[in-house]
């Protein structure tokens, strides 16, 4: 856990540095999205809140954000398309979470969305298990059906 936490702290510094260096009007929405994702992942007290089993995932998500920043100049158009997919699903997830409260199923869908981001924006980093927009959509619909 201590080494995982250390990797996370280093990853946070690397991502923040990469985001600060990146600029460009065309990539503004993507950079804003990465900043928002970073904020959702790394909030005050997040290391103790997420638990030991998610530490490696957080480290991987940070690597994926850093990879996305590096590759963004050569894939702005595709990044924008992938961002639209993520935002649509994340908006639907936010509505679900607002009406459902916190459950293990809802939490799992939130992590699926992070894995989808790895799959869409940073495939070489590798998602943890099979994930797609279609799978996330089905999980959200299934959770809505439980209401």
Tab-separated table of C-alpha atoms in Angstrom:
chain	number	residue	atom	x	y	z
A	1	UNK	CA	0.000	0.000	0.000
A	2	UNK	CA	2.795	2.450	0.781
A	3	UNK	CA	4.428	1.933	-2.614
A	4	UNK	CA	1.045	2.167	-4.355
A	5	UNK	CA	0.346	5.430	-2.539
A	6	UNK	CA	3.788	6.675	-3.528
A	7	UNK	CA	3.083	5.826	-7.190
A	8	UNK	CA	-0.213	7.677	-6.947
A	9	UNK	CA	1.424	10.792	-5.522
A	10	UNK	CA	4.050	10.689	-8.275
A	11	UNK	CA	1.329	10.080	-10.863
A	12	UNK	CA	-0.654	13.061	-9.606
A	13	UNK	CA	2.385	15.304	-9.931
A	14	UNK	CA	3.076	14.001	-13.444
A	15	UNK	CA	-0.513	14.522	-14.596
A	16	UNK	CA	-0.711	18.010	-13.112
A	17	UNK	CA	2.575	18.933	-14.811
A	18	UNK	CA	1.413	17.502	-18.157
A	19	UNK	CA	-1.915	19.342	-17.968
A	20	UNK	CA	-0.163	22.604	-17.100
A	21	UNK	CA	2.143	22.250	-20.123
A	22	UNK	CA	-0.617	21.323	-22.557
A	23	UNK	CA	-2.442	24.136	-24.264
A	24	UNK	CA	-4.464	24.857	-27.359
A	25	UNK	CA	-7.907	26.067	-28.228
A	26	UNK	CA	-8.807	22.875	-30.099
A	27	UNK	CA	-7.970	20.676	-27.147
A	28	UNK	CA	-9.546	22.898	-24.483
A	29	UNK	CA	-12.605	20.694	-23.838
A	30	UNK	CA	-10.430	17.593	-23.569
A	31	UNK	CA	-8.024	19.266	-21.159
A	32	UNK	CA	-10.936	20.526	-19.061
A	33	UNK	CA	-12.350	16.999	-19.007
A	34	UNK	CA	-9.031	15.560	-17.842
A	35	UNK	CA	-8.851	18.173	-15.097
A	36	UNK	CA	-12.378	17.264	-13.985
A	37	UNK	CA	-11.529	13.557	-14.036
A	38	UNK	CA	-8.434	14.229	-11.954
A	39	UNK	CA	-10.571	16.180	-9.474
A	40	UNK	CA	-13.041	13.264	-9.201
A	41	UNK	CA	-10.211	10.785	-8.620
A	42	UNK	CA	-7.966	12.786	-6.280
A	43	UNK	CA	-9.998	14.675	-3.704
A	44	UNK	CA	-8.981	15.388	-0.093
A	45	UNK	CA	-8.835	12.072	1.764
A	46	UNK	CA	-9.249	9.925	-1.361
A	47	UNK	CA	-6.413	7.524	-0.475
A	48	UNK	CA	-8.172	6.316	2.646
A	49	UNK	CA	-11.672	6.603	1.142
A	50	UNK	CA	-11.080	4.322	-1.846
A	51	UNK	CA	-9.517	1.452	0.050
A	52	UNK	CA	-6.473	-0.647	-0.670
A	53	UNK	CA	-7.983	-2.690	-3.476
A	54	UNK	CA	-8.439	0.389	-5.696
A	55	UNK	CA	-4.984	1.924	-5.226
A	56	UNK	CA	-3.494	0.215	-8.281
A	57	UNK	CA	-6.536	1.245	-10.323
A	58	UNK	CA	-6.084	4.896	-9.375
A	59	UNK	CA	-2.420	4.690	-10.352
A	60	UNK	CA	-3.434	3.213	-13.728
A	61	UNK	CA	-6.091	5.886	-14.267
A	62	UNK	CA	-3.497	8.575	-13.645
A	63	UNK	CA	-1.160	6.921	-16.161
A	64	UNK	CA	-4.047	6.864	-18.627
A	65	UNK	CA	-4.685	10.591	-18.166
A	66	UNK	CA	-0.997	11.325	-18.679
A	67	UNK	CA	-0.994	9.171	-21.833
A	68	UNK	CA	-4.098	10.975	-23.097
A	69	UNK	CA	-2.456	14.371	-22.593
A	70	UNK	CA	0.640	13.239	-24.484
A	71	UNK	CA	-1.346	11.846	-27.430
A	72	UNK	CA	-3.958	14.604	-27.584
A	73	UNK	CA	-2.222	16.805	-30.194
A	74	UNK	CA	-2.340	13.982	-32.745
A	75	UNK	CA	-5.884	12.827	-31.953
A	76	UNK	CA	-7.966	15.883	-31.079
A	77	UNK	CA	-10.930	14.898	-33.279
A	78	UNK	CA	-11.079	11.308	-32.007
A	79	UNK	CA	-10.632	12.517	-28.430
A	80	UNK	CA	-13.644	14.810	-28.868
A	81	UNK	CA	-15.745	11.889	-30.154
A	82	UNK	CA	-14.687	9.661	-27.274
A	83	UNK	CA	-15.328	12.496	-24.843
A	84	UNK	CA	-18.909	12.788	-26.076
A	85	UNK	CA	-19.443	9.064	-25.447
A	86	UNK	CA	-18.063	9.415	-21.901
A	87	UNK	CA	-20.041	12.544	-21.080
A	88	UNK	CA	-23.313	11.017	-22.252
A	89	UNK	CA	-22.798	7.934	-20.093
A	90	UNK	CA	-21.504	9.955	-17.141
A	91	UNK	CA	-24.550	12.232	-17.289
A	92	UNK	CA	-26.841	9.202	-17.257
A	93	UNK	CA	-24.825	7.734	-14.403
A	94	UNK	CA	-25.061	10.987	-12.423
A	95	UNK	CA	-28.860	10.939	-12.753
A	96	UNK	CA	-28.915	7.306	-11.624
A	97	UNK	CA	-26.650	7.998	-8.654
A	98	UNK	CA	-28.726	11.028	-7.633
A	99	UNK	CA	-31.876	8.917	-7.437
A	100	UNK	CA	-30.328	5.726	-6.087
A	101	UNK	CA	-27.922	6.820	-3.410
A	102	UNK	CA	-24.724	4.928	-2.833
A	103	UNK	CA	-24.856	1.184	-3.384
A	104	UNK	CA	-22.203	-1.326	-4.370
A	105	UNK	CA	-23.791	-1.606	-7.817
A	106	UNK	CA	-23.715	2.162	-8.352
A	107	UNK	CA	-20.115	2.312	-7.150
A	108	UNK	CA	-19.156	-0.471	-9.578
A	109	UNK	CA	-20.683	1.446	-12.486
A	110	UNK	CA	-18.616	4.483	-11.499
A	111	UNK	CA	-15.464	2.356	-11.702
A	112	UNK	CA	-16.639	0.927	-15.041
A	113	UNK	CA	-16.747	4.479	-16.367
A	114	UNK	CA	-13.117	4.965	-15.329
A	115	UNK	CA	-12.191	1.738	-17.103
A	116	UNK	CA	-14.059	2.913	-20.199
A	117	UNK	CA	-11.922	6.057	-20.180
A	118	UNK	CA	-8.792	3.905	-20.149
A	119	UNK	CA	-10.193	1.846	-23.016
A	120	UNK	CA	-11.136	4.869	-25.132
A	121	UNK	CA	-8.307	7.288	-24.433
A	122	UNK	CA	-5.333	5.138	-23.425
A	123	UNK	CA	-5.690	1.602	-24.748
A	124	UNK	CA	-1.982	0.739	-24.311
A	125	UNK	CA	-2.382	1.295	-20.553
A	126	UNK	CA	-4.983	-1.475	-20.501
A	127	UNK	CA	-8.432	-1.534	-18.973
A	128	UNK	CA	-9.107	-3.941	-16.134
A	129	UNK	CA	-11.390	-6.433	-17.846
A	130	UNK	CA	-13.691	-6.080	-20.825
A	131	UNK	CA	-15.429	-2.715	-20.973
A	132	UNK	CA	-17.275	-0.805	-23.657
A	133	UNK	CA	-19.819	1.972	-23.905
A	134	UNK	CA	-22.455	-0.689	-24.605
A	135	UNK	CA	-21.578	-2.620	-21.413
A	136	UNK	CA	-21.700	0.547	-19.318
A	137	UNK	CA	-25.044	1.525	-20.878
A	138	UNK	CA	-26.478	-1.922	-20.043
A	139	UNK	CA	-25.232	-1.667	-16.437
A	140	UNK	CA	-26.876	1.756	-16.047
A	141	UNK	CA	-30.132	0.481	-17.555
A	142	UNK	CA	-30.077	-2.603	-15.311
A	143	UNK	CA	-29.565	-0.411	-12.249
A	144	UNK	CA	-32.420	1.863	-13.369
A	145	UNK	CA	-34.598	-1.239	-13.689
A	146	UNK	CA	-34.025	-2.032	-10.030
A	147	UNK	CA	-35.706	1.211	-8.983
